[in-house]
Every structure is written in C-alpha cells, then in structure tokens.
Amino acid sequence: MNRLRVSANGRYLVQSDGQPFFYLGDTAWELFHRLNREEAGEYLKCRARQGFTVIQAVALSEMDGLRVPNAHGRTPLKPDKNGHYDPAWPDLDGPYSYWDHLEAIVDLAAQYGLYIALLPTWGDKVNRKWGVGPEIFEAKNARAYGRWLGGRMKDRENILWILGGDRPMETRAHFETVYAMAQGLREGDGGGHLMSYHPSGGDSSSRQFHDAPWLDFNMIQSGHARNLRSDKMVLADYGRTPVKPVLDGEPCYEDHPNNFREEEGFMDAADVRRALYYDLLSGACGHTYGNHAVWAMRSDPSQPGYLKSWRQALKAEGGSQMRHGLTALKALGRPDTWPDDGCVLENREGANHVPMLRGRHGALLYLPNGLPVKLKADEKWERMGWFNPRNGEWSWENTPEQVNEETFLIPPSAGRGQDWVVLLKEE
C-alpha cells in the first residue's frame, strides 16, 4: 500500500504515488477490543467489498477498554501496585498480547487494501467529562506512549493517526496532553503518517488545533441528529487558512436513536445519504459512515438503543450505498472541484437546502427530498444527468427546462427518501 499525504493544493489526500485518495471511512471504534481475529477478518472483508477505504478504530477503547479484556482475554496496560493504569506499562507478556492482536488486525486490513485511522486512546482517558475513563494521561506519559506506539507502527503503510476521541479540551493540561501525544507519535514514526483530531459532537478540530503543525487535515463531528447542516461546518473549514483538507469523521449513524432519544425514532439510510452528499458537495475530501451496532460491535441487538447485531448491520441499506458518492464525484471530474451554490435561486435554509459542487465543465447538486430547484439562467447547461444515490445509476436528459429568466430542475420523484443528485454539463 501507499502512504497517504496531503495534495499540493491542500484540498484532498493523495497516495505517495500522487493518485487522489477518497477517504470513505467506517467507524469501528471497538474493533480491537470486542472482535476476535476471525470476526475482524469477516468485518474487514465486508467493508472492503462495499467500497470503504478507511476504518476508524481505537487502541484504548471507550467501553472500559483498560479493565475489560479483549476477545482473547487480554488488556492493553498493566496496573501498578495501587491498581492504577499507566500508559508507560503496556502489557506485552507472552504470545497473543493485546498489542499483538491490534497489529494483526492492522496488517489484515492492509491485505484488504484498507487504511486504519487509529486513535491512540478514546478521549475519556484524557478528560472524563462523561464515560468510564479512568483519566490516565498527562503530558509526560502521553508523549512517551505516543513515541512507543508510533515506533510500533512506523513501518506500516496503512496508518493514519487521529488524536482526541469525542471529548472537549477544557483545560491547559488537556491541550498540553494532546500536543505531547502528537509530538511523541512524530518522534516514534518519524513523521511518516498523517494526523488529525476527532472532536466532540458539533465541533471541529479546526476550532482548537487548525494552526497546529501536526494537524494535517481537519475533522468535524456533525453529530447524531436528523437534518443537521453538516455542510455549514465543512464549508467553514474549507474556507480557513492555511488551507487543509476537511471531512466529517462522525455524522449521524444509521440505526442510531435520533438525538439519542428512542422516542424520536431511529436514523435511516436517507439520513446517512444526506450527510454524505451534504459533505462531499461542500468540498470535503471524503466522508465517514457509521452504524450504531457496528461502532460498538454489538452482538446482542436486544440491548436498549440497538436494532441489530453488528453482523446484521453490515448489510444496512445506507452503508451499502456510501460507495455511490465517489461515482457521482467522478462524473464531475474529481478532484478538480470546489463548492459554489451561488446559482441556486431561493435556496432553502433547512432540511431541503441544496449544496452545489462545481468542476471545470459542470456542476453537481444534491436534492435531499427531490423538490424542484430554480437556477439562474445566465449559465447555459447543455446536458443534464440524474444520479440515483440509492442504486448508483444514471439517467440522462438533453437540457434542463428553461422558462423566462430561470432554469428549472424537476427530479424524477419527490418525498422523504427520494433524494437525487443532478449533474449539469456545459458541453
């Protein structure tokens, strides 16, 4: 595999041979903690077949990952004589250690052509704002842990580092810890892997770390509620200087309770498709999908808040449709694109807002509920194609309908779940 780096214009990721890389991630936060190697192989094979390119997973996991053993009965760290866990004491004893297991999964992912976006720790080990914890990191041991982990992964081509882990930075000590871990990782791997930061919900890495020399690309977490305007967050980071790529590292999850409240229903394929195209048509360098059962690797779907087991959830409709996003972008000439919805007239501000991505000879627009769209008539479009994001198929028409001074786009169908992408070509 080729290592990843940032493109010359700072807008997207490329492989070391210069080929553009499309970051299509899946959140499998508990991958190393809850699955055995056979199960991990089953999961990775499926996601590779579905077109995913990156798996986001955590070394020191959220679900009591220091004290609850992994699927092979091993924990990552040794406790001291007082029962406290120190990241300077990784448990490496004997065969099949926790870290042997983690590395085996990383190597297996490489065999399937998958990159691992590896979080050294979930954020509750730095700031136990909520969750199990315990807090075990401060600047000195974070740097040492980062140096050790970076050294172990130094020669693996399919690694990206993601700091943070869904907890806010609230004190100077929190910031010092993150910077120290980044420094340690760089010392350990020689700066050979890209690095970003996973923020808490409704936030972006840019708010706290945009100018940090170790932050190679920005990551937002748009959050777990229906009809969020993630495009606004992407556009805000797209417009920052210095220019850095941006993507949504945790949007709404399929089969997740809306706004964490089961009585409000569960988010579905229409919700996750909307997040995908809102982000991509706003200039994101990729996108991350999530399923509520998969991130937690839940085997028992009867637990409150869950609809499926992780195996059942691998077949979820929305997850299977994520690959179509790249198909749409390629029709426009990715990656030579930029966001610009200036020709959309009377663009709605809420759940029916239409994002637009331009290329050298055309534009893509996303209509989340298939409602008609009016465009300025001062731009002449010679050809129009409708892209169905549910099945990845195109249908073509000669020209959009022009009436008076406006151009009307009328999708083939309308209503919830009847979303469409339209490609307008100048020639």
XYZ file of N, CA and C in Angstrom, residues 70-259:
570
model
N -10.041 -7.892 25.974
C -10.492 -8.027 24.599
C -11.031 -9.431 24.354
N -11.348 -9.751 23.114
C -11.965 -11.042 22.788
C -11.052 -12.222 23.089
N -9.766 -11.960 23.265
C -8.812 -13.026 23.577
C -8.338 -12.966 25.029
N -9.067 -12.199 25.867
C -8.785 -12.182 27.291
C -7.615 -11.315 27.714
N -7.178 -10.393 26.861
C -6.029 -9.559 27.178
C -6.431 -8.093 27.317
N -5.727 -7.380 28.196
C -5.907 -5.943 28.374
C -4.664 -5.209 27.882
N -4.795 -3.913 27.549
C -3.663 -3.228 26.915
C -2.557 -2.798 27.863
N -2.890 -2.478 29.130
C -1.908 -1.921 30.053
C -1.850 -2.736 31.336
N -0.702 -2.669 31.996
C -0.551 -3.291 33.305
C -0.871 -2.270 34.401
N -1.623 -2.677 35.402
C -1.842 -1.758 36.523
C -0.614 -1.723 37.431
N -0.425 -0.602 38.132
C 0.659 -0.537 39.112
C 0.206 -1.184 40.416
N 1.017 -1.082 41.438
C 0.710 -1.768 42.705
C -0.545 -1.236 43.379
N -0.965 -0.013 42.986
C -2.176 0.569 43.546
C -3.399 0.344 42.652
N -3.197 -0.428 41.582
C -4.297 -0.715 40.672
C -4.558 0.364 39.650
N -3.639 1.335 39.539
C -3.793 2.408 38.562
C -3.115 2.022 37.253
N -3.708 2.457 36.156
C -3.169 2.111 34.841
C -2.261 3.223 34.335
N -1.083 2.818 33.890
C -0.090 3.758 33.401
C 0.213 3.412 31.942
N 0.008 4.378 31.014
C 0.288 4.072 29.607
C 1.752 3.766 29.332
N 2.618 3.999 30.309
C 4.029 3.633 30.143
C 4.255 2.141 30.378
N 3.205 1.421 30.803
C 3.322 -0.001 31.092
C 2.407 -0.824 30.180
N 2.650 -0.898 28.909
C 1.837 -1.775 28.052
C 2.066 -3.239 28.420
N 1.003 -4.012 28.371
C 1.100 -5.431 28.688
C 1.508 -6.183 27.427
N 2.765 -6.579 27.379
C 3.325 -7.274 26.220
C 3.706 -8.713 26.545
N 3.304 -9.195 27.701
C 3.739 -10.512 28.157
C 3.182 -11.625 27.278
N 4.038 -12.582 26.963
C 3.604 -13.801 26.299
C 3.079 -13.576 24.892
N 2.607 -14.658 24.281
C 2.032 -14.560 22.923
C 0.615 -14.007 22.986
N 0.146 -13.508 21.888
C -1.229 -13.051 21.729
C -1.578 -11.917 22.686
N -0.652 -10.996 22.881
C -0.950 -9.837 23.712
C -1.986 -8.954 23.030
N -2.516 -8.009 23.782
C -3.476 -7.056 23.224
C -2.879 -6.355 22.016
N -1.617 -6.003 22.114
C -0.965 -5.248 21.046
C -0.622 -6.147 19.855
N -0.330 -7.415 20.119
C -0.186 -8.371 19.012
C -1.489 -8.464 18.220
N -2.600 -8.501 18.961
C -3.913 -8.598 18.338
C -4.212 -7.351 17.502
N -3.931 -6.183 18.062
C -4.169 -4.941 17.334
C -3.352 -4.908 16.045
N -2.078 -5.255 16.139
C -1.221 -5.215 14.956
C -1.645 -6.240 13.905
N -2.122 -7.382 14.362
C -2.587 -8.390 13.414
C -3.779 -7.880 12.614
N -4.674 -7.131 13.270
C -5.833 -6.584 12.579
C -5.416 -5.481 11.618
N -4.468 -4.630 12.029
C -3.958 -3.597 11.130
C -3.360 -4.235 9.876
N -2.595 -5.297 10.065
C -1.978 -5.972 8.917
C -3.020 -6.664 8.046
N -4.055 -7.210 8.675
C -5.133 -7.835 7.914
C -5.880 -6.786 7.085
N -6.075 -5.605 7.673
C -6.717 -4.525 6.928
C -5.915 -4.171 5.685
N -4.600 -4.153 5.804
C -3.742 -3.844 4.660
C -3.935 -4.871 3.545
N -4.137 -6.129 3.920
C -4.357 -7.157 2.908
C -5.630 -6.896 2.107
N -6.586 -6.230 2.726
C -7.835 -5.895 2.033
C -7.793 -4.495 1.430
N -6.630 -3.855 1.451
C -6.494 -2.522 0.878
C -7.094 -1.425 1.716
N -7.231 -1.653 3.019
C -7.863 -0.697 3.925
C -6.826 0.010 4.791
N -7.039 1.308 4.990
C -6.245 2.076 5.930
C -6.937 2.061 7.295
N -6.145 2.152 8.346
C -6.672 2.241 9.704
C -6.405 3.645 10.228
N -7.482 4.391 10.513
C -7.367 5.669 11.210
C -7.382 5.348 12.695
N -6.203 5.328 13.284
C -6.015 4.773 14.627
C -5.993 5.872 15.682
N -6.936 5.800 16.594
C -6.938 6.672 17.766
C -6.111 6.009 18.858
N -5.043 6.646 19.322
C -4.239 6.038 20.397
C -5.046 5.782 21.657
N -6.041 6.635 21.927
C -6.908 6.455 23.084
C -8.218 7.181 22.855
N -9.278 6.695 23.467
C -10.520 7.450 23.487
C -10.357 8.624 24.450
N -11.126 9.688 24.224
C -10.912 10.926 24.951
C -11.186 10.869 26.435
N -11.944 9.864 26.892
C -12.247 9.810 28.328
C -11.021 9.457 29.164
N -9.957 9.017 28.524
C -8.714 8.750 29.254
C -7.885 10.018 29.432
N -8.321 11.110 28.751
C -7.688 12.420 28.900
C -8.596 13.364 29.681
N -9.875 13.390 29.344
C -10.865 14.215 30.030
C -12.121 13.382 30.229
N -12.334 12.917 31.446
C -13.513 12.114 31.727
C -14.707 13.038 31.993
N -15.037 13.765 30.949
C -16.217 14.628 31.015
C -17.459 13.765 31.220
N -17.494 12.627 30.564
C -18.501 11.583 30.761
C -17.858 10.272 30.343
N -18.499 9.188 30.663
C -17.967 7.887 30.297
C -17.239 7.206 31.438
N -16.570 6.111 31.115
C -15.974 5.235 32.123
C -14.600 5.717 32.563
N -13.792 6.200 31.596
C -12.416 6.540 31.949
C -11.615 5.277 32.226
N -10.702 5.325 33.200
C -10.303 6.476 34.020
C -9.334 7.380 33.282
N -9.184 8.630 33.783
C -8.182 9.520 33.232
C -6.798 9.006 33.623
N -5.962 8.774 32.623
C -4.627 8.244 32.902
C -3.522 9.053 32.227
N -3.899 10.045 31.414
C -2.880 10.748 30.637
C -2.617 12.156 31.158
N -1.358 12.511 31.145
C -0.905 13.887 31.248
C 0.232 14.028 30.246
N 0.780 15.214 30.117
C 1.692 15.489 29.006
C 2.880 14.538 28.955
N 3.498 14.275 30.090
C 4.730 13.479 30.083
C 4.472 12.054 29.611
N 3.467 11.391 30.189
C 3.261 9.990 29.779
C 2.563 9.902 28.426
N 1.832 10.951 28.021
C 1.236 10.953 26.687
C 2.323 10.977 25.621
N 3.361 11.749 25.842
C 4.459 11.800 24.875
C 5.177 10.457 24.805
N 5.411 9.849 25.966
C 6.099 8.554 25.993
C 5.249 7.468 25.322
N 3.955 7.470 25.609
C 3.053 6.498 24.989
C 2.990 6.702 23.480
N 2.889 7.967 23.056
C 2.868 8.250 21.630
C 4.143 7.795 20.943
N 5.274 8.034 21.572
C 6.554 7.619 20.991
C 6.618 6.102 20.859
N 6.149 5.396 21.880
C 6.166 3.930 21.853
C 5.227 3.397 20.773
N 3.984 3.929 20.726
C 3.013 3.440 19.750
C 3.427 3.820 18.330
N 3.926 5.043 18.165
C 4.395 5.458 16.848
C 5.526 4.584 16.350
N 6.410 4.190 17.260
C 7.513 3.313 16.876
C 7.040 1.943 16.439
N 6.015 1.411 17.097
C 5.491 0.098 16.723
C 4.833 0.126 15.348
N 4.248 1.253 14.987
C 3.532 1.363 13.720
C 4.360 2.030 12.624
N 5.589 2.339 12.898
C 6.410 3.144 11.995
C 6.464 2.600 10.575
N 6.598 1.314 10.425
C 6.800 0.722 9.099
C 5.511 0.292 8.414
N 4.374 0.518 9.045
C 3.105 0.140 8.434
C 2.596 1.284 7.566
N 2.289 0.960 6.323
C 1.903 1.980 5.355
C 0.461 2.442 5.541
N -0.379 1.621 6.143
C -1.826 1.876 6.144
C -2.325 2.483 7.446
N -1.553 3.405 8.022
C -1.926 4.041 9.283
C -2.134 5.536 9.091
N -3.198 6.068 9.700
C -3.365 7.490 9.944
C -3.583 7.653 11.443
N -3.079 8.714 12.026
C -3.274 8.966 13.453
C -4.431 9.939 13.651
N -5.320 9.616 14.575
C -6.414 10.506 14.941
C -6.355 10.716 16.451
N -6.007 11.911 16.871
C -5.997 12.234 18.299
C -7.409 12.601 18.748
N -7.559 12.896 20.029
C -8.869 13.274 20.549
C -9.682 12.060 20.936
N -10.927 12.036 20.496
C -11.816 10.935 20.838
C -13.045 11.405 21.582
N -13.790 12.352 20.981
C -15.138 12.685 21.448
C -15.190 13.309 22.843
N -14.146 14.008 23.246
C -14.175 14.756 24.497
C -13.602 16.147 24.245
N -14.180 17.184 24.885
C -13.701 18.544 24.659
C -12.381 18.810 25.375
N -11.641 19.761 24.853
C -10.435 20.251 25.516
C -10.843 21.446 26.380
N -10.738 21.294 27.706
C -11.281 22.305 28.615
C -10.234 22.973 29.501
N -9.075 22.388 29.606
C -8.039 22.952 30.462
C -6.721 23.016 29.701
N -5.803 23.794 30.245
C -4.482 23.856 29.628
C -3.822 22.496 29.621
N -4.057 21.714 30.683
C -3.455 20.378 30.766
C -3.962 19.479 29.646
N -5.236 19.615 29.284
C -5.777 18.809 28.184
C -5.046 19.124 26.888
N -4.864 20.414 26.602
C -4.155 20.807 25.379
C -2.713 20.318 25.407
N -2.062 20.476 26.534
C -0.668 20.034 26.636
C -0.548 18.538 26.414
N -1.540 17.782 26.869
C -1.522 16.332 26.692
C -1.656 15.956 25.218
N -2.564 16.623 24.510
C -2.747 16.324 23.100
C -1.502 16.687 22.298
N -0.946 17.858 22.550
C 0.272 18.256 21.839
C 1.423 17.299 22.136
N 1.513 16.861 23.392
C 2.592 15.940 23.760
C 2.427 14.593 23.070
N 1.190 14.102 22.987
C 0.979 12.826 22.305
C 1.304 12.941 20.825
N 0.923 14.066 20.216
C 1.264 14.288 18.807
C 2.782 14.313 18.627
N 3.476 14.969 19.535
C 4.935 15.024 19.453
C 5.536 13.635 19.591
N 5.005 12.861 20.531
C 5.508 11.510 20.720
C 5.285 10.626 19.505
N 4.110 10.716 18.897
C 3.845 9.943 17.683
C 4.813 10.311 16.564
N 5.064 11.594 16.398
C 6.007 12.044 15.377
C 7.422 11.527 15.665
N 7.803 11.533 16.914
C 9.122 11.009 17.271
C 9.197 9.507 17.009
N 8.097 8.821 17.277
C 8.103 7.376 17.119
C 8.063 6.913 15.681
N 7.254 7.587 14.858
C 7.113 7.108 13.471
C 7.878 7.958 12.473
N 8.633 8.946 12.965
C 9.427 9.777 12.076
C 8.608 10.703 11.207
N 7.366 10.961 11.605
C 6.503 11.841 10.828
C 5.974 11.195 9.561
N 5.933 9.881 9.535
C 5.583 9.187 8.305
C 4.107 8.991 8.051
N 3.240 9.397 8.999
C 1.804 9.173 8.827
C 1.038 10.474 9.065
N -0.054 10.654 8.326
C -0.905 11.821 8.505
C -1.570 11.794 9.881
N -1.975 12.999 10.334
C -2.541 13.114 11.673
C -3.699 14.103 11.668
N -4.748 13.777 12.421
C -5.875 14.681 12.600
C -6.369 14.568 14.042
N -7.554 15.126 14.291
C -8.103 15.171 15.654
C -9.610 14.976 15.572
N -10.132 14.052 16.375
C -11.565 13.747 16.422
C -12.205 14.517 17.580
N -13.053 15.528 17.269
C -13.628 16.375 18.314
C -14.918 15.793 18.880
N -15.473 16.483 19.856
C -16.780 16.092 20.380
C -17.874 16.598 19.447
N -19.119 16.214 19.714
C -20.221 16.475 18.814
C -20.461 17.955 18.545
N -20.726 18.285 17.282
C -20.989 19.651 16.890
C -19.759 20.528 16.824
N -18.595 19.920 16.808
C -17.344 20.682 16.857
C -16.426 20.239 15.729
N -15.324 20.961 15.583
C -14.321 20.656 14.574
C -12.933 20.760 15.178
N -12.024 19.975 14.647
C -10.622 20.073 15.059
C -10.075 21.473 14.817
N -10.637 22.179 13.842
C -10.112 23.495 13.481
C -10.280 24.511 14.594
N -11.326 24.379 15.394
C -11.591 25.374 16.439
C -10.457 25.437 17.443
N -9.812 24.311 17.672
C -8.780 24.261 18.700
C -7.371 24.036 18.154
N -7.280 23.412 16.968
C -5.959 22.969 16.531
C -5.632 23.297 15.068
N -6.395 24.182 14.418
C -6.180 24.371 12.985
C -4.740 24.756 12.653
N -4.129 25.582 13.462
C -2.775 26.050 13.183
C -1.685 25.147 13.752
N -2.087 24.074 14.408
C -1.084 23.167 14.971
C -0.284 22.520 13.839
N 1.033 22.502 13.942
C 1.838 21.951 12.840
C 1.607 20.470 12.601
N 1.104 19.757 13.604
C 0.891 18.317 13.443
C -0.459 17.994 12.816
N -1.380 18.965 12.725
C -2.720 18.695 12.195
C -2.676 18.780 10.678
N -2.711 17.634 10.014
C -2.610 17.590 8.553
C -3.941 17.836 7.862
N -5.037 17.391 8.468
C -6.367 17.645 7.890
C -7.365 17.790 9.019
N -8.421 18.553 8.758
C -9.445 18.801 9.767
C -10.510 17.714 9.744
N -11.067 17.484 10.912
C -12.147 16.520 11.074
C -13.244 17.168 11.904
N -14.483 17.082 11.420
C -15.623 17.553 12.189
C -16.392 16.345 12.720
N -17.208 16.573 13.738
C -18.223 15.604 14.161
C -19.555 16.335 14.127
N -20.304 16.123 13.053
C -21.548 16.872 12.901
C -22.611 16.407 13.888
N -22.575 15.144 14.307
C -23.428 14.715 15.396
C -24.589 13.820 15.009
N -25.307 13.358 16.041
C -26.282 12.281 15.893
C -27.716 12.782 16.005
N -28.075 13.621 15.041
C -29.447 14.107 14.971
C -29.823 14.291 13.508
N -31.090 14.182 13.240
C -31.600 14.259 11.875
C -31.561 15.702 11.362
N -31.262 15.850 10.069
C -31.340 17.133 9.359
C -30.338 18.177 9.839
N -29.198 17.745 10.360
C -28.152 18.699 10.714
C -27.502 19.260 9.449
N -27.129 20.526 9.481
C -26.488 21.164 8.337
C -24.975 20.974 8.429
N -24.525 19.760 8.191
C -23.090 19.485 8.234
C -22.347 20.249 7.157
N -23.049 20.618 6.077
C -22.388 21.370 5.010
C -21.838 22.694 5.515
N -22.522 23.326 6.460
C -22.025 24.585 7.009
C -20.695 24.392 7.728
N -20.568 23.292 8.458
C -19.322 23.023 9.170
C -18.190 22.742 8.193
N -18.487 21.968 7.156
C -17.460 21.666 6.157
C -17.022 22.942 5.440
N -17.986 23.758 5.031
C -17.664 24.991 4.322
C -16.829 25.934 5.183
N -17.123 25.993 6.473
C -16.341 26.859 7.359
C -14.873 26.445 7.377
N -14.620 25.144 7.466
C -13.228 24.676 7.470
C -12.605 24.767 6.080
N -13.398 24.598 5.058
C -12.903 24.729 3.679
C -12.356 26.132 3.443
N -12.947 27.116 4.094
C -12.556 28.499 3.880
C -11.427 28.986 4.763
N -10.905 28.142 5.636
C -9.847 28.580 6.549
C -8.490 28.612 5.867
N -7.607 29.438 6.434
C -6.206 29.438 6.027
C -5.353 29.185 7.260
N -4.249 28.471 7.131
C -3.817 27.808 5.898
C -4.807 26.730 5.455
N -4.830 26.486 4.150
C -5.764 25.518 3.579
C -5.393 24.113 4.041
N -6.401 23.377 4.533
C -6.222 21.984 4.911
C -7.455 21.190 4.479
N -7.286 19.919 4.118
C -8.464 19.098 3.794
C -9.383 18.977 5.007
N -10.649 18.715 4.741
C -11.625 18.552 5.821
C -12.559 17.408 5.470
N -13.001 16.687 6.481
C -14.030 15.659 6.312
C -14.812 15.513 7.604
N -15.994 14.931 7.478
C -16.854 14.662 8.633
C -16.504 13.284 9.166
N -15.862 13.237 10.328
C -15.404 11.978 10.898
C -16.438 11.265 11.740
N -17.570 11.931 12.011
C -18.659 11.272 12.744
C -19.964 12.022 12.500
N -20.674 11.679 11.436
C -22.005 12.231 11.192
C -23.063 11.359 11.873
N -24.320 11.609 11.554
C -25.383 10.778 12.118
C -25.181 9.317 11.692
N -25.436 8.412 12.617
C -25.261 6.980 12.370
C -26.579 6.338 11.942
N -26.480 5.435 11.015
C -27.643 4.634 10.653
C -28.040 3.762 11.844
N -29.345 3.650 12.081
C -29.906 2.849 13.184
C -29.582 3.423 14.564
N -29.228 4.691 14.626
C -28.963 5.369 15.899
C -30.209 6.150 16.309
N -30.583 6.158 17.604
C -31.732 6.968 18.024
C -31.508 8.442 17.678
N -32.500 9.046 17.060
C -32.390 10.451 16.703
C -32.190 11.288 17.950
N -31.109 12.076 17.947
C -30.804 12.943 19.085
C -30.699 12.155 20.390
